[in-house]
Coordinates of C-alpha atoms and ligand atoms in Angstrom, one line a residue:
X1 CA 22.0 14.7 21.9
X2 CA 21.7 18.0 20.3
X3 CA 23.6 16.2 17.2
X4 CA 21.4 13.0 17.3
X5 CA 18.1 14.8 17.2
X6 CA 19.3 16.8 13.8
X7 CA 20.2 13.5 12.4
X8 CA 16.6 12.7 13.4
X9 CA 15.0 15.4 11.6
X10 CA 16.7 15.4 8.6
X11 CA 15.7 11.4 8.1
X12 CA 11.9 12.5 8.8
X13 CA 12.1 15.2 6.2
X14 CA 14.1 12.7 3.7
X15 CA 11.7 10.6 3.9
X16 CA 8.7 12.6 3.9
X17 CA 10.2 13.4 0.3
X18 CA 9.9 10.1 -0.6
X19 CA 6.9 9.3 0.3
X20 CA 4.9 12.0 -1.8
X21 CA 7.1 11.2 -4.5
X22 CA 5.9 7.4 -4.6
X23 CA 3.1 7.7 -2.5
X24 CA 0.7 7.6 -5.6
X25 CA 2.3 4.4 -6.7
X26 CA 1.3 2.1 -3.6
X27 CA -1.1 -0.3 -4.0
X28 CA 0.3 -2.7 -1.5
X29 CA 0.7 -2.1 2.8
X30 CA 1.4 -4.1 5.5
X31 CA 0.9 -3.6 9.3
X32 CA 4.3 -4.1 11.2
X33 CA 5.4 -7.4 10.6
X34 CA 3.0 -8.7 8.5
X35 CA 3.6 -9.5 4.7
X36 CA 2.6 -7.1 2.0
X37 CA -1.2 -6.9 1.0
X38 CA -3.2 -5.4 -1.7
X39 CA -7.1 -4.9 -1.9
X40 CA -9.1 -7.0 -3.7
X41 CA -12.7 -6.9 -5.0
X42 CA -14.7 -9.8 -5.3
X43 CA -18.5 -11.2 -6.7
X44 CA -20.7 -9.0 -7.7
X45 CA -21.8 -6.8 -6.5
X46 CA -17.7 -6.5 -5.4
X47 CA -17.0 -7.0 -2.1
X48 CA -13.7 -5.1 -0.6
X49 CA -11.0 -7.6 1.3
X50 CA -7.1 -7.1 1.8
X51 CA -5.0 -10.2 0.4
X52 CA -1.3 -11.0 1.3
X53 CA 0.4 -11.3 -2.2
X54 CA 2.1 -14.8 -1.6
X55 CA 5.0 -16.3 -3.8
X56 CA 4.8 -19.0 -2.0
X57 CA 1.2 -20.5 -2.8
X58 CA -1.4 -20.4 -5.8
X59 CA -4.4 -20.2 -4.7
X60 CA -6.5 -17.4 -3.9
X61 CA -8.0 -18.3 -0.7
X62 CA -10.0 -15.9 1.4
X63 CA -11.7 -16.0 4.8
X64 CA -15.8 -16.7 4.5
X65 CA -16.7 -16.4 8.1
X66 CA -16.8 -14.8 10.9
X67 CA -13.8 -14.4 13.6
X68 CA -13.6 -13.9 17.1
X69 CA -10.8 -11.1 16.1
X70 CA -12.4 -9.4 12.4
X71 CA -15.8 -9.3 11.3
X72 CA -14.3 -8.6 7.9
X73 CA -15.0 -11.3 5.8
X74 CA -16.4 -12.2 2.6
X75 CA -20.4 -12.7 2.5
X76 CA -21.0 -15.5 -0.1
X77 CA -25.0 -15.3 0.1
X78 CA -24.4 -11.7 -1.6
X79 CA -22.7 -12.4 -4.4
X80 CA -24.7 -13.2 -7.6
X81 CA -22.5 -13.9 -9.9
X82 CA -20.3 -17.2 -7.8
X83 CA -20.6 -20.4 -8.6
X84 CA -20.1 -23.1 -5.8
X85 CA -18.7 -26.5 -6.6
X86 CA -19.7 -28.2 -3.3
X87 CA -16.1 -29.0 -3.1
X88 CA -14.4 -29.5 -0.2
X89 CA -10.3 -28.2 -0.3
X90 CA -7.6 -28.0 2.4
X91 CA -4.1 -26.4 2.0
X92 CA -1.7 -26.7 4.7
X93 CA 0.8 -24.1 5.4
X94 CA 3.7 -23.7 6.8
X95 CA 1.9 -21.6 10.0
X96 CA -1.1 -23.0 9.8
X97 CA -4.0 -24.6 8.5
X98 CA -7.3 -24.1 6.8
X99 CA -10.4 -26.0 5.0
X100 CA -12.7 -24.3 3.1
X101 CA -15.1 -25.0 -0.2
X102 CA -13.9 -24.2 -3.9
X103 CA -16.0 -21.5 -5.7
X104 CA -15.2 -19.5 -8.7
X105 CA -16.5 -15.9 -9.1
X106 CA -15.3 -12.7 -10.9
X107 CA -11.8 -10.5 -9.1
X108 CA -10.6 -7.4 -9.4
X109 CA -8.0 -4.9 -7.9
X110 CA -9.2 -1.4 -8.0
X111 CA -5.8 -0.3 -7.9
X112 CA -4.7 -2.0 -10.9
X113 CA -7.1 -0.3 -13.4
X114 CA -5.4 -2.1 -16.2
X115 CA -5.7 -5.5 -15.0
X116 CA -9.1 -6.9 -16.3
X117 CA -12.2 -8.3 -13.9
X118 CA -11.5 -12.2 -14.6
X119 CA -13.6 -15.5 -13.4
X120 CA -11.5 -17.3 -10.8
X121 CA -11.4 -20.2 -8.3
X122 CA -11.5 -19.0 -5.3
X123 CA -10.6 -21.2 -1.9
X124 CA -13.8 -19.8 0.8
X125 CA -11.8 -20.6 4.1
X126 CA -14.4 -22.3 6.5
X127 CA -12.5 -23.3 9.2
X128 CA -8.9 -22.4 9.9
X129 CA -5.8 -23.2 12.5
X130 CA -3.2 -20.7 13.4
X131 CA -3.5 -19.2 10.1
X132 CA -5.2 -15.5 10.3
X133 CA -3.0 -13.8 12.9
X134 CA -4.8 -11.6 15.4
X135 CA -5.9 -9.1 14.4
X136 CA -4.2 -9.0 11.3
X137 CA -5.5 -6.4 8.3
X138 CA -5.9 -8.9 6.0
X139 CA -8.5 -11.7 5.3
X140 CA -6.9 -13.9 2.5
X141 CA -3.9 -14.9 0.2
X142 CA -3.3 -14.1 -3.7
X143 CA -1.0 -16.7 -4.5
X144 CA 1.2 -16.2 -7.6
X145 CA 3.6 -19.3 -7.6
X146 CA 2.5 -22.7 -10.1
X147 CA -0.1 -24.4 -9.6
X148 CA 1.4 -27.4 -8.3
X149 CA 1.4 -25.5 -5.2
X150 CA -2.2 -24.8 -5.3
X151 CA -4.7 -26.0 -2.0
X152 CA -5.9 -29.2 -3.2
X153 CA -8.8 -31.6 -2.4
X154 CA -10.2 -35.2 -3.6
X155 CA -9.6 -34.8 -7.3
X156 CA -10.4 -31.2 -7.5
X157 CA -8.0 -28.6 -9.1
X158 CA -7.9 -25.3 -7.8
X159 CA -6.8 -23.0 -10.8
X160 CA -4.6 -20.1 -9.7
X161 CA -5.5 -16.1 -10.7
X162 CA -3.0 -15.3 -12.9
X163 CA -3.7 -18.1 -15.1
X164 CA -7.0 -18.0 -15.6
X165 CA -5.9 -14.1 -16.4
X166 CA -3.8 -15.6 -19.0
X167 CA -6.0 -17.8 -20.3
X168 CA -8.5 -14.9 -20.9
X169 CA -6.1 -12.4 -22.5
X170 CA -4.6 -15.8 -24.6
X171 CA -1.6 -14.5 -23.6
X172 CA 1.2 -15.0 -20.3
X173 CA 0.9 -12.3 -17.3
X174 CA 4.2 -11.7 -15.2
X175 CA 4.1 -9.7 -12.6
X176 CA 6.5 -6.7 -10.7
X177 CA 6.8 -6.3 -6.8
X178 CA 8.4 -3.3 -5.9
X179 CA 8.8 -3.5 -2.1
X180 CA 9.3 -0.2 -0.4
X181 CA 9.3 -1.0 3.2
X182 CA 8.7 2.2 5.8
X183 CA 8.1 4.7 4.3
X184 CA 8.9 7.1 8.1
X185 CA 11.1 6.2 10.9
X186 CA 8.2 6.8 13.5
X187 CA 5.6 4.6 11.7
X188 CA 6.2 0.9 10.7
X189 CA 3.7 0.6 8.3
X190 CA 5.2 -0.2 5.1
X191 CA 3.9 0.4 1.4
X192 CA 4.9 -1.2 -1.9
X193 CA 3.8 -2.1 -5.4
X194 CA 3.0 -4.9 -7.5
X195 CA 1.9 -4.5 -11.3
X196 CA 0.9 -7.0 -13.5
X197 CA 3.1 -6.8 -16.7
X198 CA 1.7 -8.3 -19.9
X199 CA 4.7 -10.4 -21.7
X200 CA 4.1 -9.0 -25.1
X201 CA 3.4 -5.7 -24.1
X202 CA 7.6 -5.5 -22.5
X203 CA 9.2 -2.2 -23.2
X204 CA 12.2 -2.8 -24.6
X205 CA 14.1 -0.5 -22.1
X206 CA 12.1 -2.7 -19.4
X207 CA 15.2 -5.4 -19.2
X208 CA 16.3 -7.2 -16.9
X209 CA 20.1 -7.5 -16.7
X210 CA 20.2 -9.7 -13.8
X211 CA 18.0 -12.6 -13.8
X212 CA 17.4 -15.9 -12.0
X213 CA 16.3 -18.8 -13.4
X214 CA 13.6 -20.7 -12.1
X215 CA 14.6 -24.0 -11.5
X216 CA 11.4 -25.8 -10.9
X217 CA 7.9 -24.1 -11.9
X218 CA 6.0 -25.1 -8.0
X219 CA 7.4 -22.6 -5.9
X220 CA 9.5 -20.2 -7.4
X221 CA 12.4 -22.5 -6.9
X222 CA 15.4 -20.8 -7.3
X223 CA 19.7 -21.3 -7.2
X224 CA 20.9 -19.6 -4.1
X225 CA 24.3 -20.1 -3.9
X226 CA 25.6 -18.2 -0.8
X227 CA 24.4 -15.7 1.7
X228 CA 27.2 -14.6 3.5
X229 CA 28.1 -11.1 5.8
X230 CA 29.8 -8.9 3.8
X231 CA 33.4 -8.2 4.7
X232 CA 34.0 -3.6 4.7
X233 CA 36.4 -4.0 1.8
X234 CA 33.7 -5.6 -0.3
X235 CA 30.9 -2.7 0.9
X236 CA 33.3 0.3 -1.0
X237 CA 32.5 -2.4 -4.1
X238 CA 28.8 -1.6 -3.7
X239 CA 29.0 2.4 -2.9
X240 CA 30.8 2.4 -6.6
X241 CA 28.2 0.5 -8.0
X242 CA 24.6 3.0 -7.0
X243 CA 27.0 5.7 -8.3
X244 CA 27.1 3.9 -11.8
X245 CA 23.4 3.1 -11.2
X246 CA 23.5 -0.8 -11.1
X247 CA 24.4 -1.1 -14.6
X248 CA 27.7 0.1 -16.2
X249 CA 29.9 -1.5 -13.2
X250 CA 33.0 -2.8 -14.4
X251 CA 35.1 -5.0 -12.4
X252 CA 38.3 -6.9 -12.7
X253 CA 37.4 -10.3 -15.0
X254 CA 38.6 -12.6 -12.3
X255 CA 36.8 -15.6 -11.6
X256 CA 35.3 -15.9 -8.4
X257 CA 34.6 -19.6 -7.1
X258 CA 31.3 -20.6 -5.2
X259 CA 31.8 -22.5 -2.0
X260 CA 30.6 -26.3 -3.4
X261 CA 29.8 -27.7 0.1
X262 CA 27.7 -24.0 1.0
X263 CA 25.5 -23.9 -2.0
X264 CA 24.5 -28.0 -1.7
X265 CA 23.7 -27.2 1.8
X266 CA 21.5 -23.9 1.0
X267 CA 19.6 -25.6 -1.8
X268 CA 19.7 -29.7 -0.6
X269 CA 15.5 -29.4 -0.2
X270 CA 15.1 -26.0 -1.9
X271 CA 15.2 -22.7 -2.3
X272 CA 12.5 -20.2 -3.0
X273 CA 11.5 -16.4 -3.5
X274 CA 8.6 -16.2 -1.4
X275 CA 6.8 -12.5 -0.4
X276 CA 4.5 -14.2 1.8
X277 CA 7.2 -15.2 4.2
X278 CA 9.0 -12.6 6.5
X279 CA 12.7 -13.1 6.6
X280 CA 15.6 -14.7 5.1
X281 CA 15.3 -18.0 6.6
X282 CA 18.5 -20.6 6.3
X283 CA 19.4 -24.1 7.0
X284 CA 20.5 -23.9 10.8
X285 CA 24.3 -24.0 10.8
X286 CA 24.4 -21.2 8.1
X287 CA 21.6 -19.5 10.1
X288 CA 24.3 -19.9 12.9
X289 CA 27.2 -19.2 11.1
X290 CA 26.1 -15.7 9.6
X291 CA 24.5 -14.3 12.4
X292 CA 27.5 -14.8 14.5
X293 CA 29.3 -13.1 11.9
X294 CA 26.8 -10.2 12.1
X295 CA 26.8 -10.3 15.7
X296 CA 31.0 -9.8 15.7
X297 CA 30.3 -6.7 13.8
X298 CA 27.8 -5.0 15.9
X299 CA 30.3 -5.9 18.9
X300 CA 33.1 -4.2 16.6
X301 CA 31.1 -1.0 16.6
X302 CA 30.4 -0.9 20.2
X303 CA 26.1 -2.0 19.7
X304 CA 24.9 -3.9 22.1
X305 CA 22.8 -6.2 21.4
X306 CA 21.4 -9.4 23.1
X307 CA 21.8 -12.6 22.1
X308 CA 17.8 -13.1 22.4
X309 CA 17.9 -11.0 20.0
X310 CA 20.2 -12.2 17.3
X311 CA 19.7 -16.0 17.7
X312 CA 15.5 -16.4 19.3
X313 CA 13.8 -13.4 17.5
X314 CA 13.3 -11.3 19.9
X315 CA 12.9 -7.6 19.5
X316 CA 15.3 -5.0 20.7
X317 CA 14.2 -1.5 21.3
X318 CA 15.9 1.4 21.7
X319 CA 14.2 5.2 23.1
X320 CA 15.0 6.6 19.2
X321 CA 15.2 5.3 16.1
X322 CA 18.2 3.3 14.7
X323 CA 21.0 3.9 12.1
X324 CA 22.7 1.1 12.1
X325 CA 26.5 1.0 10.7
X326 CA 26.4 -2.5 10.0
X327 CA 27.8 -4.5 7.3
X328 CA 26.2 -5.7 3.9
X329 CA 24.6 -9.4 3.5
X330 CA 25.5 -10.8 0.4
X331 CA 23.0 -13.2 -1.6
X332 CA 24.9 -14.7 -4.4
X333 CA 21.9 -15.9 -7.4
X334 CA 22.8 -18.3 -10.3
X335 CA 22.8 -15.9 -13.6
X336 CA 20.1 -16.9 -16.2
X337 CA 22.4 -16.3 -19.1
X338 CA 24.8 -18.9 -18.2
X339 CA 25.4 -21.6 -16.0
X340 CA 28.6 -20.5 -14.6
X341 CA 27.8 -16.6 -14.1
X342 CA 26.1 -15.3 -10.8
X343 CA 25.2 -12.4 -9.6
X344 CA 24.8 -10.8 -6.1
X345 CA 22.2 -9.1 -4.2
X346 CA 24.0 -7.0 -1.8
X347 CA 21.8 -5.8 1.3
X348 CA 21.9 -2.9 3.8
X349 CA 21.5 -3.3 7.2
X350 CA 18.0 -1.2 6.8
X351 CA 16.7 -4.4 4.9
X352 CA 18.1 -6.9 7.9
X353 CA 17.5 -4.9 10.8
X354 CA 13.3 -4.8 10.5
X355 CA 11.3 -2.1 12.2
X356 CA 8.3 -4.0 14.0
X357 CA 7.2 -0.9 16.0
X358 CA 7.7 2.8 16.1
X359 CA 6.1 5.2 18.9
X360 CA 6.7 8.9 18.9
X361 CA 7.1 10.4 22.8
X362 CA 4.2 12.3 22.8
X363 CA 3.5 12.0 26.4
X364 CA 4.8 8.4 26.1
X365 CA 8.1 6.8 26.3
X366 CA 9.3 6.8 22.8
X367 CA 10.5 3.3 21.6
X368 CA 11.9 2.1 18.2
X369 CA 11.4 -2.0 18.2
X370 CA 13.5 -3.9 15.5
X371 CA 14.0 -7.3 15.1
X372 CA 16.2 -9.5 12.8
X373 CA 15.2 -10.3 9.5
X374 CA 17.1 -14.0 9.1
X375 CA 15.6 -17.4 11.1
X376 CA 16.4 -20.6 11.1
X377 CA 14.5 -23.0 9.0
X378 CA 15.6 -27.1 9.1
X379 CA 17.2 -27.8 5.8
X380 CA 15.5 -25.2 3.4
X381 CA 16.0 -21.5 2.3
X382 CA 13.3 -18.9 2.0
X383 CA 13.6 -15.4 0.4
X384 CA 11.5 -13.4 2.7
X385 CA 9.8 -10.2 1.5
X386 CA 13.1 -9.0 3.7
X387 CA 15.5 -9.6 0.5
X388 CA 13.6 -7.6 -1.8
X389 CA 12.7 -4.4 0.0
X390 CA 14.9 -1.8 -1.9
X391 CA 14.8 -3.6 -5.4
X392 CA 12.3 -4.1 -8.2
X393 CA 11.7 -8.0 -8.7
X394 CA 9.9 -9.0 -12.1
X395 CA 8.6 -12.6 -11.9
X396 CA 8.7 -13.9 -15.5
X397 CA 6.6 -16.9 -14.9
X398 CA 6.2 -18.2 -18.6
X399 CA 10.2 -17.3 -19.4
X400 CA 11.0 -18.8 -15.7
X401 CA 13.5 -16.4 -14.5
X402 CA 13.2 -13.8 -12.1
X403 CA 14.9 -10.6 -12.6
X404 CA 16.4 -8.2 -10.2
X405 CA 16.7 -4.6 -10.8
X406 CA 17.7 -1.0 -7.9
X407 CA 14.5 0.3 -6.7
X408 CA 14.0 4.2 -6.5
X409 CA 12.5 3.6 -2.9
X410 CA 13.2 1.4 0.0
X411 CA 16.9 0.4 1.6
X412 CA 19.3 1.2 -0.5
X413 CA 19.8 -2.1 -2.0
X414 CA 22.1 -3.1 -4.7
X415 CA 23.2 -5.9 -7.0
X416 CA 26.6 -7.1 -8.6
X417 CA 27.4 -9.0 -11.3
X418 CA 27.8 -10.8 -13.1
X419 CA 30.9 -13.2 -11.4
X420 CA 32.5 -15.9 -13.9
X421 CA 33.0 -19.3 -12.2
X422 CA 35.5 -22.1 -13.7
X423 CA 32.9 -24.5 -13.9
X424 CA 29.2 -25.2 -14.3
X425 CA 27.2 -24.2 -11.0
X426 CA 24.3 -26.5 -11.8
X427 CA 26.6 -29.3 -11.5
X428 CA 28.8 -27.9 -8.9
X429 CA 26.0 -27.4 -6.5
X430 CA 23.6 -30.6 -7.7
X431 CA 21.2 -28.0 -8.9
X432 CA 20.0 -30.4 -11.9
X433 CA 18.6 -33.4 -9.6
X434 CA 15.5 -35.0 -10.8
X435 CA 13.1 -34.4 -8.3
X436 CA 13.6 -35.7 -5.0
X437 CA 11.5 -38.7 -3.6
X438 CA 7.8 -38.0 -2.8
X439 CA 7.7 -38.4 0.6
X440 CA 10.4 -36.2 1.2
X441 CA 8.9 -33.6 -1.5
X442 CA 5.3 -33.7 0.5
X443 CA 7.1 -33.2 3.8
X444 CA 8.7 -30.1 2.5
X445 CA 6.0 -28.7 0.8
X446 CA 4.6 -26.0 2.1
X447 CA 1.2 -26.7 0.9
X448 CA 0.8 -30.3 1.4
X449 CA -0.7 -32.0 -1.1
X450 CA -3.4 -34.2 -0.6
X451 CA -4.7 -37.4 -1.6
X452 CA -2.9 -37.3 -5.3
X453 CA 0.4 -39.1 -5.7
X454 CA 3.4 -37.2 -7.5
X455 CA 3.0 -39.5 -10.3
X456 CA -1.1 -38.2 -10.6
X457 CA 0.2 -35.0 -10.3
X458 CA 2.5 -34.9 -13.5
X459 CA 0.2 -36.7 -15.5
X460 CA -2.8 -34.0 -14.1
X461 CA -0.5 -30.7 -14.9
X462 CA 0.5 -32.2 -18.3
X463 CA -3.4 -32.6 -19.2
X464 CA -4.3 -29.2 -17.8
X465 CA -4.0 -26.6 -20.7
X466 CA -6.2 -28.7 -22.7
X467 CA -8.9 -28.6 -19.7
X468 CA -9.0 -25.0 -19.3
X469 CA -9.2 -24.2 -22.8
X470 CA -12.2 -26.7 -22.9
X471 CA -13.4 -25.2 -19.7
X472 CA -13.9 -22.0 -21.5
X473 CA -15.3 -22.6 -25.1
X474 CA -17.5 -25.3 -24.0
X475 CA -20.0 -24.7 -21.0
X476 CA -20.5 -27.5 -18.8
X477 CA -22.8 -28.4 -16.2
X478 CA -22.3 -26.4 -13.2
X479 CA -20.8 -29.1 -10.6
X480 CA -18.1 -29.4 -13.4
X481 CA -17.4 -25.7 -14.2
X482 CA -14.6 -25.4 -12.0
X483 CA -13.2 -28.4 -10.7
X484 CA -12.2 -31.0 -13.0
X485 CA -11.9 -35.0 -11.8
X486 CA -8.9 -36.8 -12.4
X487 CA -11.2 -39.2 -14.3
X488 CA -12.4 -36.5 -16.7
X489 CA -8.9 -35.2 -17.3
X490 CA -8.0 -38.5 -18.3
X491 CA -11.0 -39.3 -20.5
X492 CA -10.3 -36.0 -22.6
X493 CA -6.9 -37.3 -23.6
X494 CA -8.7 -40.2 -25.6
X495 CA -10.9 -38.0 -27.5
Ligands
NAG501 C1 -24.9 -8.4 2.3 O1 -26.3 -8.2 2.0 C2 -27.0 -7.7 3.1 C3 -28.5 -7.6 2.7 O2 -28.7 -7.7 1.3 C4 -26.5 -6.4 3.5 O3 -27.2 -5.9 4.6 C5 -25.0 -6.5 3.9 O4 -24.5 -5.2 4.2 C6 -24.3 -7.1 2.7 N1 -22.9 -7.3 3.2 C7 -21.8 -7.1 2.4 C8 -20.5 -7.3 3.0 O5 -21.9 -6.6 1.3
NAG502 C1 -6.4 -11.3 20.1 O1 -6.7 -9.9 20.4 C2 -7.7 -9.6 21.3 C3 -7.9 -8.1 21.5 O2 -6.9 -7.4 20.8 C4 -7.3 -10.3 22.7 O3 -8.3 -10.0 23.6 C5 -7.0 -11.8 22.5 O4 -6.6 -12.3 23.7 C6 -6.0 -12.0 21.4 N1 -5.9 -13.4 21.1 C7 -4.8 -14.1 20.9 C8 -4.9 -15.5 20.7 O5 -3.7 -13.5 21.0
NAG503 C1 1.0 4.5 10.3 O1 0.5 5.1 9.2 C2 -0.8 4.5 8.8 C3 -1.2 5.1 7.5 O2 -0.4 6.1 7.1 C4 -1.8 4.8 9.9 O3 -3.1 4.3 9.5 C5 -1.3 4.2 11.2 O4 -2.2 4.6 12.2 C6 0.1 4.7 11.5 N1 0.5 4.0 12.7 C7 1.0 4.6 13.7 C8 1.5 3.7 14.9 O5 1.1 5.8 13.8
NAG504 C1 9.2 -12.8 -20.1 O1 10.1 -13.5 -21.0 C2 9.7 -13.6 -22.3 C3 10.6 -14.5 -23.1 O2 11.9 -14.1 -22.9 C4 9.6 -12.2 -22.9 O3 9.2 -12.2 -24.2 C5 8.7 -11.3 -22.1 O4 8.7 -10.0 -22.5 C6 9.2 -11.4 -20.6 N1 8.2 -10.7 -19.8 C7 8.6 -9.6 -19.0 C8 7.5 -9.0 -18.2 O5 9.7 -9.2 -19.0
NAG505 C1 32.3 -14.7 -18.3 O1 32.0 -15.7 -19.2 C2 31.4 -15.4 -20.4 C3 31.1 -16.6 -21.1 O2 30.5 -17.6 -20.3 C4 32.2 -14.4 -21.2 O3 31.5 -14.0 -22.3 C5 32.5 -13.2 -20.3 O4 33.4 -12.4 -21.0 C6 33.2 -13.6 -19.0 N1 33.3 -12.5 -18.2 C7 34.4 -12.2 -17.4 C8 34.3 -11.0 -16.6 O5 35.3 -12.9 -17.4

């Protein structure tokens, strides 16, 4: 006991450390459980909201009325500087549902002091279905994926932040999340960063060694070719490599061979990098496979866990916090540099295991809740802010990779790399497939897309740099400004 409770202190002062080390840095938070958000300012004159910073969508879409749990919303009569369009939008996510109207008006993050105000469309959410969670600290969504997976209404185009950012610099944004998770064992609030990062402005010291390539520009649609429970032997691998800082890691030149029937199965519909979702969600019989793996060994170091726990998401809790001697998961990524190279992501159990709440005694029973970072998700795989807590991500969006770097806060995650294969991977794992058949693309999507058939949509994303760059020289009457019919996209290829 005695022993335990030093163990205890020594974590509280460790990362007390951290946190006024980094502390200055934060400019995103999220409440136990809930994805990362950062604070916005909209209109003028600005009006204050929190918006989850979302991978996974494009639109910025924020909450314009009044519910029964916040009062926090954003007041559209006091704004004088938004345009309204009078059109109607919808997304559809994959927890819920909203309508709303598209607007455009001026955004800003005060914590990003850098970043420039910019005009954008914004999605006013009217009405919405299991979509704000009770009580949650945050009234809206910054999406940073393509626009292909923007909200979408009859003939409207909803433009996305970040390009309407790069259209008024005349120059491509990316963007950096550095997620920290909890920052405290007896708090499960957890903090992070992101920072906009101008291409041309890189540091040369900036790189990136590992990166993935983006294999289609909607989501951030990525190559994951295994995620598998790390076996000890390989964990000694991962100690060596934080000594030699993530970078100067030499390893034997073998080759090491992906399993072909493992990576068709993870990527089949698709696989994406999304911070708006939780966990690491997997197609079911992998969901099943590596949590029995991890389950075997917990039992092989005497924790007891439930199964409600491991396979139905229910929380375990425990009277004190939790140091878990469990074994890496391993997330193998298809290299950028060449098609038969990948590197691994190689997590702690501090990025699986997630703190969802944390109560001190103080009078009260102390509890520690925790609950498992993978689910179960049909046929598609989802990189959850969970896989990127402990590491630096920089989302190239122009370039289309994503690279992966060690974070100086967070789990102590690491990456390996890069592996040799024999043989092309794309090929190996039937990355390169045109894209699937539409109905089978707008059931998967997590936006569904409305009223616009695939073939519309190419023809529409081909024709939009033209628009926007027309959008902004030339002023045009104000039902127009913002949302631009399929009819007039097509008219300006003529002329
Ligand atoms: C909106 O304006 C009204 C009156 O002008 C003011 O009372 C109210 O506080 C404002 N609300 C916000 C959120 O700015
Ligand atoms: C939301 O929270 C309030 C108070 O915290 C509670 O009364 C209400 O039942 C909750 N609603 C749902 C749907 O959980
Ligand atoms: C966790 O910390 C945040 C900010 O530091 C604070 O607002 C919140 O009340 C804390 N939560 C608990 C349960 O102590
Ligand atoms: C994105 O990639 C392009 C092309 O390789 C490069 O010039 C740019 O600096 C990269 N941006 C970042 C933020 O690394
Ligand atoms: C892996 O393959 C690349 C070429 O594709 C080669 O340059 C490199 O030396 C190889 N690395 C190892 C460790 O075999």
């Amino acid at each position: 006991m005695f022993c335990l409770s030093n163990v205890f202190i020594f974590q509280l002062i460790f990362f007390a450390e951290l946190k006024e080390s980094f502390a200055e840095d934060f400019n995103l938070f999220g409440e136990a459980g809930q994805a990362y958000s950062i604070e916005i300012s909209i209109g003028h004159p600005g009006q204050k909201l929190n918006v989850i910073v979302d991978t996974g969508s494009a639109t910025l879409a924020i909450a314009s009325y009044q519910r029964p749990d916040s009062d926090k919303y954003f007041h559209l009569k006091n704004s004088t500087s938004i345009y309204e369009s009078g059109q109607e939008i919808q997304a559809q996510y994959s927890q819920g549902t909203w309508v709303g109207k598209l607007v455009s008006d001026y955004v800003h993050f005060p914590s990003m002091v850098n970043v420039p105000e910019v005009r954008s469309d914004i999605a006013l959410i009217t009405k919405s279905h299991k979509f704000f969670m009770n009580g949650s600290g945050w009234q809206g969504l910054l999406g940073l994926a393509y626009l292909p997976v923007g909200a979408w209404g009859d003939n409207v185009i909803v433009g996305s932040w970040l390009d309407s950012m790069d259209h008024m610099l005349n120059n491509p944004m990316s963007f950096q999340l550095k997620l920290c998770g909890v920052q405290g064992l007896t708090n499960a609030t957890h903090y992070g960063n992101l920072k906009i990062l101008d291409d041309q402005m890189v540091a040369k010291n900036e790189s990136y060694i590992f990166r993935t390539p983006v294999l289609r520009k909607r989501w951030f649609v990525v190559g994951v070719l295994s995620v598998q429970v790390m076996s000890p032997s390989d964990s000694s691998v991962a100690k060596l490599k934080t000594e030699n800082n993530a970078t100067n890691f030499t390893r034997d030149r073998s080759i090491y061979e992906i399993d072909e029937d493992l990576c068709q199965r993870l990527n089949k519909q698709k696989s994406i990098v999304d911070s708006g979702t939780t966990n690491i969600r997997l197609p079911d019989e992998l969901f099943t496979q590596v949590v029995n793996d991890l389950r075997i060994a917990a039992q092989k170091s005497n924790i007891l866990i439930l199964d409600e726990f491991w396979y139905h998401g229910e929380a375990a809790c425990w009277p004190q916090p939790q140091r878990w001697s469990l074994p890496r998961l391993a997330i193998h990524l298809l290299d950028f540099d060449a098609e038969n190279q990948y590197f691994t992501l190689e997590l702690p159990p501090q990025n699986y295991m997630r703190v969802v709440s944390a109560r001190e005694g103080a009078g009260r029973v102390a509890e520690f809740c925790y609950k498992l970072g993978l689910e179960a998700g049909g046929k598609e795989t989802v990189l959850g802010y969970t896989a990127m807590e402990g590491l630096q991500v920089v989302f190239n969006r122009s370039a289309g990779w994503i690279g992966w770097k060690t974070s100086n806060c967070g789990p102590n995650a690491t990456i390996s790399g890069p592996y040799n294969t024999s043989s092309s991977i794309l090929v190996k794992c039937k990355l390169i497939e045109p894209l699937s058949d539409p109905a089978i693309s707008i059931k998967a999507a997590q936006w569904t897309l409305f009223v616009i058939s695939m073939v519309a949509l190419g023809v529409l994303i081909y024709l939009l740099t033209p628009c926007i760059k027309m959008l902004i020289t030339k002023p045009l009457p104000r039902s127009q400004q913002i949302s631009l019919s399929q009819a007039a996209l097509v008219e300006q290829e003529g002329t």
